[in-house]
Coordinates of C-alpha atoms in Angstrom, one line a residue:
M279 CA -35.5 6.7 3.8
S280 CA -37.0 3.6 2.2
R281 CA -37.8 3.3 -1.5
E282 CA -39.3 0.1 -2.9
R283 CA -38.2 1.1 -6.5
P284 CA -35.0 3.2 -6.2
D285 CA -34.2 5.7 -9.0
V286 CA -30.6 5.7 -10.1
V287 CA -28.6 8.3 -12.1
L288 CA -25.5 6.9 -13.7
I289 CA -22.6 9.4 -13.8
G290 CA -20.3 8.0 -16.5
I291 CA -21.3 5.2 -18.8
G292 CA -18.0 4.7 -20.7
G293 CA -15.2 2.4 -19.7
Y294 CA -16.1 0.6 -16.4
G295 CA -19.3 2.6 -16.3
Q296 CA -20.8 0.3 -18.9
S297 CA -20.8 -2.4 -16.3
Y298 CA -23.3 -0.5 -14.1
V299 CA -25.8 -0.4 -17.0
Q300 CA -25.6 -4.1 -17.3
W301 CA -25.9 -4.7 -13.6
M302 CA -28.9 -2.5 -13.4
E303 CA -30.6 -4.8 -15.9
Q304 CA -29.3 -7.9 -14.1
Y305 CA -30.6 -6.8 -10.7
H306 CA -33.8 -5.2 -11.8
G307 CA -36.0 -8.2 -10.8
V308 CA -34.4 -8.2 -7.3
T309 CA -34.0 -4.5 -6.5
K310 CA -36.6 -2.9 -8.8
G311 CA -34.1 -0.2 -9.4
E312 CA -34.6 2.1 -12.4
I313 CA -32.2 4.3 -14.4
C314 CA -33.8 7.7 -14.3
G315 CA -30.9 9.6 -16.0
V316 CA -27.4 9.5 -17.3
V317 CA -24.7 12.2 -16.9
D318 CA -21.9 11.9 -19.4
P319 CA -20.6 14.5 -21.9
V320 CA -19.4 11.8 -24.3
A321 CA -22.3 9.3 -23.7
R322 CA -22.7 8.7 -27.5
K323 CA -19.3 7.0 -27.5
S324 CA -20.5 4.3 -25.0
P325 CA -21.8 1.0 -26.4
Q326 CA -24.7 1.4 -23.9
W327 CA -25.8 4.7 -25.3
Q328 CA -28.2 3.4 -28.0
G329 CA -30.1 1.2 -25.6
L330 CA -30.5 3.9 -23.0
H331 CA -31.5 6.4 -25.7
D332 CA -34.1 4.0 -27.2
A333 CA -35.5 3.4 -23.7
G334 CA -36.1 7.2 -23.3
V335 CA -33.5 7.7 -20.5
P336 CA -32.6 11.4 -20.4
I337 CA -28.9 12.1 -20.9
F338 CA -27.1 15.2 -19.7
D339 CA -23.6 16.6 -20.1
T340 CA -23.0 17.6 -16.5
L341 CA -24.5 16.9 -13.1
E342 CA -25.3 20.6 -12.7
E343 CA -27.4 20.4 -15.9
Y344 CA -29.2 17.4 -14.6
L345 CA -30.0 19.0 -11.2
N346 CA -31.0 22.4 -12.8
Q347 CA -33.5 20.6 -15.0
G348 CA -35.1 19.0 -11.9
G349 CA -33.2 15.8 -11.9
M350 CA -33.2 13.8 -8.7
A351 CA -32.4 10.2 -7.8
D352 CA -32.2 7.9 -4.7
L353 CA -28.7 6.8 -5.8
A354 CA -26.0 8.4 -7.9
V355 CA -23.4 6.0 -9.3
V356 CA -20.2 7.9 -10.0
A357 CA -18.1 6.0 -12.6
S358 CA -16.5 9.0 -14.3
P359 CA -12.8 9.7 -14.6
I360 CA -10.9 9.9 -11.3
A361 CA -10.5 13.7 -11.4
F362 CA -14.3 14.2 -11.2
H363 CA -15.1 11.7 -8.4
A364 CA -14.9 14.2 -5.5
D365 CA -16.8 17.1 -7.1
Q366 CA -19.6 14.9 -8.5
T367 CA -19.9 12.8 -5.3
C368 CA -20.2 16.0 -3.2
G369 CA -22.6 17.5 -5.7
A370 CA -24.9 14.4 -5.6
L371 CA -24.7 14.3 -1.8
D372 CA -25.5 18.0 -1.4
A373 CA -28.5 17.4 -3.6
G374 CA -29.8 14.7 -1.3
M375 CA -28.7 11.6 -3.1
N376 CA -27.0 8.5 -1.8
V377 CA -23.8 7.7 -3.7
L378 CA -21.9 4.7 -4.9
C379 CA -18.5 6.0 -6.1
E380 CA -16.3 3.8 -8.2
K381 CA -12.7 3.2 -7.1
P382 CA -10.4 4.9 -6.4
I383 CA -12.5 7.2 -4.3
A384 CA -10.4 10.2 -5.2
A385 CA -6.9 11.2 -6.1
T386 CA -6.0 12.9 -2.8
V387 CA -6.7 12.6 0.9
Q388 CA -8.0 16.1 0.9
D389 CA -10.7 15.3 -1.6
V390 CA -11.7 12.2 0.4
R391 CA -12.1 14.3 3.6
R392 CA -14.2 16.7 1.6
M393 CA -16.4 13.8 0.5
I394 CA -16.8 12.6 4.1
S395 CA -17.9 16.1 5.1
A396 CA -20.5 16.2 2.3
R397 CA -21.8 12.8 3.4
D398 CA -22.1 13.9 7.0
R399 CA -23.9 17.1 6.0
A400 CA -26.4 15.3 3.7
G401 CA -27.2 12.4 6.1
R402 CA -26.9 10.0 3.2
F403 CA -24.6 7.1 2.6
L404 CA -21.5 6.9 0.5
E405 CA -20.2 3.5 -0.6
V406 CA -16.9 3.0 -2.6
G407 CA -16.8 0.4 -5.3
Y408 CA -14.0 -1.9 -4.2
Q409 CA -16.1 -5.0 -5.1
W410 CA -14.1 -7.6 -3.2
S411 CA -15.0 -5.9 0.1
F412 CA -18.7 -6.6 -0.6
T413 CA -18.3 -10.3 -1.3
D414 CA -19.2 -13.1 1.1
A415 CA -15.7 -14.5 0.8
I416 CA -13.9 -11.3 2.1
Q417 CA -16.6 -10.5 4.6
S418 CA -16.4 -14.0 6.1
L419 CA -12.6 -13.9 6.2
K420 CA -12.6 -10.5 7.9
A421 CA -15.1 -11.7 10.5
D422 CA -12.7 -14.6 11.4
I423 CA -9.7 -12.2 11.5
L424 CA -11.5 -9.9 13.9
A425 CA -12.7 -12.8 16.0
G426 CA -9.1 -13.9 16.5
R427 CA -9.6 -17.3 14.9
L428 CA -6.4 -17.0 12.8
G429 CA -4.3 -15.4 15.5
R430 CA -2.4 -12.1 15.3
P431 CA -1.8 -10.8 11.7
K432 CA 1.9 -10.7 10.8
R433 CA 2.4 -10.0 7.1
F434 CA 0.1 -9.5 4.1
A435 CA 1.5 -9.6 0.6
A436 CA -0.1 -9.4 -2.9
L437 CA 1.3 -9.6 -6.4
V438 CA -0.3 -8.4 -9.6
L439 CA 1.5 -8.6 -13.0
W440 CA -0.7 -7.2 -15.7
P441 CA 0.9 -6.3 -19.1
R442 CA -0.5 -3.2 -20.7
T443 CA 0.0 -2.3 -24.3
S444 CA 0.2 1.2 -25.9
S445 CA -3.5 1.3 -26.5
Y446 CA -4.1 1.2 -22.7
Y447 CA -2.2 4.5 -22.3
Q448 CA -3.9 6.0 -25.3
R449 CA -7.5 5.2 -24.2
N450 CA -8.0 8.6 -22.7
S451 CA -6.2 11.9 -22.1
W452 CA -5.4 11.2 -18.4
A453 CA -4.0 7.6 -18.4
A454 CA -0.7 7.4 -16.5
R455 CA -0.8 11.1 -15.8
K456 CA -0.4 12.9 -12.5
T457 CA -2.9 15.6 -13.5
D458 CA -5.4 16.0 -16.3
S459 CA -5.3 18.7 -19.0
A460 CA -7.2 21.1 -16.7
G461 CA -4.6 20.6 -13.8
R462 CA -6.9 18.4 -11.7
W463 CA -5.2 15.7 -9.7
V464 CA -5.5 12.2 -11.2
L465 CA -2.3 10.3 -10.0
D466 CA -3.2 7.4 -12.4
S467 CA -1.0 4.3 -11.9
P468 CA -1.4 0.6 -11.5
V469 CA -1.5 1.2 -7.7
S470 CA -4.2 3.8 -7.9
N471 CA -6.3 2.3 -10.7
A472 CA -5.9 -1.1 -12.4
T473 CA -4.6 -3.0 -9.4
A474 CA -6.0 -0.8 -6.7
H475 CA -8.4 -3.5 -5.4
Y476 CA -5.5 -5.7 -4.3
L477 CA -3.8 -3.1 -2.2
H478 CA -7.1 -2.0 -0.8
N479 CA -8.0 -5.6 0.0
M480 CA -5.0 -6.0 2.3
L481 CA -5.7 -2.6 4.0
F482 CA -9.4 -3.5 4.5
L483 CA -8.8 -7.1 5.8
S484 CA -6.3 -5.9 8.4
G485 CA -8.6 -3.1 9.6
P486 CA -9.8 -2.9 13.2
A487 CA -13.6 -3.2 12.4
Q488 CA -15.7 -5.0 9.8
N489 CA -16.1 -1.8 7.7
R490 CA -12.8 -0.1 8.4
S491 CA -9.3 -0.4 7.0
V492 CA -6.0 -0.4 8.8
T493 CA -4.1 2.9 9.4
P494 CA -0.9 3.4 7.3
V495 CA 1.8 5.1 9.3
A496 CA 4.8 4.7 7.0
I497 CA 5.4 3.7 3.4
T498 CA 8.6 2.5 1.8
A499 CA 8.3 2.3 -2.0
E500 CA 10.0 2.2 -5.4
C501 CA 8.2 3.5 -8.4
F502 CA 9.5 3.1 -12.0
R503 CA 8.3 3.6 -15.6
G504 CA 9.3 1.7 -18.6
N505 CA 6.7 3.1 -20.9
D506 CA 6.7 6.7 -22.3
I507 CA 4.4 8.0 -19.6
E508 CA 4.4 10.7 -17.0
N509 CA 3.7 8.5 -13.9
F510 CA 4.9 5.0 -13.1
D511 CA 3.9 1.6 -14.4
T512 CA 5.8 -0.5 -11.9
A513 CA 5.8 -0.4 -8.1
C514 CA 6.8 -2.3 -5.0
C515 CA 5.9 -1.0 -1.5
R516 CA 6.0 -1.8 2.1
V517 CA 3.3 -0.3 4.4
E518 CA 3.7 -0.1 8.1
T519 CA 0.5 0.1 10.0
A520 CA -0.7 1.4 13.4
E521 CA -2.2 -1.9 14.1
G522 CA 1.1 -3.7 13.5
A523 CA 0.6 -5.8 10.4
E524 CA 3.2 -5.4 7.6
I525 CA 1.8 -5.0 4.1
L526 CA 3.8 -5.8 0.9
F527 CA 2.5 -5.0 -2.6
Y528 CA 4.1 -5.7 -6.0
T529 CA 2.6 -4.6 -9.2
S530 CA 3.7 -3.9 -12.8
H531 CA 2.3 -3.2 -16.3
C532 CA 5.8 -3.4 -17.8
V533 CA 6.1 -7.3 -17.8
E534 CA 5.8 -9.7 -20.7
H535 CA 3.4 -12.3 -19.2
R536 CA 0.2 -11.9 -17.2
G537 CA 0.2 -13.2 -13.7
D538 CA -3.2 -13.6 -12.0
P539 CA -3.5 -11.5 -8.9
G540 CA -2.5 -13.6 -5.9
F541 CA -2.1 -12.9 -2.2
R542 CA -0.7 -14.6 0.9
F543 CA -1.5 -13.5 4.4
E544 CA 0.5 -14.8 7.4
F545 CA -1.1 -15.0 10.9
E546 CA 0.1 -16.6 14.1
N547 CA -2.1 -19.7 13.6
A548 CA -2.7 -19.8 9.9
I549 CA -1.7 -18.9 6.4
I550 CA -4.2 -17.6 3.9
D551 CA -3.6 -18.2 0.2
Y552 CA -5.3 -17.1 -3.0
S553 CA -3.9 -17.8 -6.5
G554 CA -6.1 -15.4 -8.5
V555 CA -8.7 -18.1 -9.3
G556 CA -10.8 -20.4 -7.2
T557 CA -11.3 -20.0 -3.5
I558 CA -9.5 -18.3 -0.6
T559 CA -8.0 -21.0 1.6
A560 CA -6.8 -20.9 5.2
R561 CA -4.3 -23.5 6.3
F562 CA -4.1 -23.7 10.1
S563 CA -1.0 -24.7 12.0
D564 CA -2.9 -27.7 13.5
G565 CA -3.6 -29.1 10.0
R566 CA -7.1 -27.8 9.5
T567 CA -8.2 -26.0 6.4
K568 CA -11.1 -23.6 5.7
E569 CA -12.3 -22.3 2.3
Y570 CA -13.9 -18.9 2.2
G571 CA -15.0 -18.9 -1.5
D572 CA -14.0 -16.9 -4.5
P573 CA -13.9 -13.1 -4.1
G574 CA -14.1 -12.7 -7.9
V575 CA -17.8 -13.7 -8.1
E576 CA -20.7 -11.2 -8.4
Q577 CA -18.6 -8.1 -9.0
G578 CA -21.8 -6.1 -9.2
K579 CA -22.8 -6.8 -5.6
K580 CA -21.7 -3.3 -4.6
L581 CA -24.6 -2.0 -6.7
R582 CA -27.1 -4.5 -5.4
V583 CA -26.1 -3.7 -1.8
S584 CA -26.5 0.0 -2.4
L585 CA -29.9 -0.5 -3.9
E586 CA -31.0 -2.8 -1.0
R587 CA -29.8 -0.1 1.5
I588 CA -32.2 2.3 -0.1
A589 CA -35.1 -0.2 -0.1
A590 CA -34.5 -1.2 3.5
D591 CA -36.8 -0.1 6.3
E592 CA -33.9 0.4 8.7
P593 CA -30.5 2.1 8.3
R594 CA -27.6 -0.2 7.5
P595 CA -23.9 0.4 8.1
D596 CA -21.5 1.0 5.3
I597 CA -19.6 -2.0 3.9
C598 CA -16.9 0.0 2.3
G599 CA -17.3 3.7 3.0
P600 CA -14.9 6.6 2.5
E601 CA -13.1 5.9 5.8
A602 CA -12.3 2.4 4.6
A603 CA -11.2 3.6 1.2
M604 CA -9.1 6.5 2.5
A605 CA -6.3 4.2 3.6
H606 CA -5.6 3.3 0.0
T607 CA -5.5 7.0 -1.0
L608 CA -3.1 7.6 1.8
C609 CA -0.8 5.0 0.4
V610 CA -1.1 6.3 -3.1
N611 CA -0.3 9.9 -2.0
G612 CA 2.6 8.6 0.1
M613 CA 4.1 6.7 -2.8
Q614 CA 3.8 9.7 -5.1
E615 CA 6.2 11.5 -2.8
N616 CA 8.9 9.2 -4.2
P617 CA 10.7 10.2 -7.4
V618 CA 9.7 8.0 -10.3
G619 CA 12.7 6.2 -11.8
T620 CA 13.2 5.0 -15.3
L621 CA 13.8 1.4 -16.2
P622 CA 17.0 0.9 -18.2
A623 CA 16.1 1.8 -21.8
D624 CA 18.8 -0.5 -23.3
Q625 CA 17.1 -3.5 -21.7
L626 CA 13.5 -2.8 -22.5
V627 CA 11.9 -4.9 -25.3
T628 CA 9.0 -3.6 -27.5
I629 CA 6.9 -6.1 -29.4
E630 CA 3.7 -5.7 -31.5
R631 CA 0.8 -7.5 -29.9
M632 CA -1.8 -6.3 -32.4
P633 CA -1.4 -4.1 -35.5
G634 CA -0.4 -0.7 -34.2
D635 CA -0.6 -1.8 -30.6
T636 CA 2.8 -2.5 -28.9
L637 CA 3.8 -3.9 -25.5
R638 CA 7.0 -2.7 -23.8
Y639 CA 8.4 -4.8 -21.0
L640 CA 11.6 -5.5 -19.0
P641 CA 12.8 -9.1 -19.4
G642 CA 13.1 -10.8 -16.0
L643 CA 11.1 -8.2 -14.1
G644 CA 8.1 -10.4 -13.6
D645 CA 10.3 -13.3 -12.3
L646 CA 12.1 -11.1 -9.9
M647 CA 8.9 -9.5 -8.5
T648 CA 7.5 -12.9 -8.1
R649 CA 10.6 -14.0 -6.2
A650 CA 10.4 -10.9 -4.0
Y651 CA 6.7 -11.7 -3.3
N652 CA 7.4 -15.3 -2.4
E653 CA 10.3 -14.3 -0.1
G654 CA 8.7 -11.2 1.4
S655 CA 11.4 -8.7 0.2
P656 CA 10.2 -5.2 0.8
G657 CA 13.5 -3.3 0.6
K658 CA 13.5 0.0 -1.2
R659 CA 14.9 -0.1 -4.7
R660 CA 15.8 -3.8 -4.2
V661 CA 13.7 -5.5 -6.9
V662 CA 14.7 -3.2 -9.8
S663 CA 18.3 -3.1 -8.7
Q664 CA 18.3 -6.9 -9.0
V665 CA 17.1 -6.5 -12.6
H666 CA 20.0 -4.3 -13.4
S667 CA 22.5 -6.7 -12.0
H668 CA 20.7 -9.7 -13.5
R669 CA 20.9 -8.3 -17.1
R670 CA 24.6 -7.3 -17.0

């Protein structure tokens, strides 16, 4: 199916969904894509609502209402809360639409498999919005990895320290919850949501094909909470893979200072470094270097690629389809099998960042997680146990 001017329905325009409204405007001259409808029961709360309303874009509370009133689109962009991703994606696919679903693809592996079945029945495409996977930097790096130019992958590690204040956990009814108020799975945590890109990126880059991720076979993890939440705000994990690479991931919202997301990948013949800003750099054992570019540029490329796929005369392969995204969901589900521990209350510090908005953090946690990242320490319960001994 080729459409010169693709019609797009936006499912969710609050939160991150606002970005898709802006990207539709940004790419209009290139892709000719048009917003033909919005599905969002609280659309009026979005800063984008007024502009869409003034432009005459029809707005519906549910996807069912949109479809029952004759709504149809070439592409559905699903940027709703996590608990709705699977049902809305399957509904759009069953109606004959292609889908770009925002990350994470779904809360459970069972839902991901249901989405794959719906895609296969529909004969349409399903892309998942892990934006780094769509960038030239990551695609070029993965091509070199698959071509063996860096040698055998040995260890991948990433660190993300992003403080989150009380307003972050109060922004909706499902933040840091395992289920929402209706009992639907959410499994919201830094691993599944805010820092999901960085775990997925390692799984994706170590995958056996350009559009596939590695296969996790075992996960060792420690998950803790310092805030008054149901799920965890701090995690360290080690992922063993069928393909042999070791993956280490360290992330926390319960730290005082922000640390830009960085990663280090070790290969037989090279080390890949990224400090959170600038370019990804490969340093080869023979002294050569290669720069791959900045994966943080053009975050909306996932939308542009999806629109270009619809406009293309020939079918194009997925860049980050559900099979690639499911590895991350497997890791999240595996980590949730671990009990969530509580950081020592007598050591936690609470400060006011803004009037009525507080940050709770564990002193020394960021430093110790950084040290573990630099040293490659994956041991279960090791990092937080070091914090306990450090403070006594």
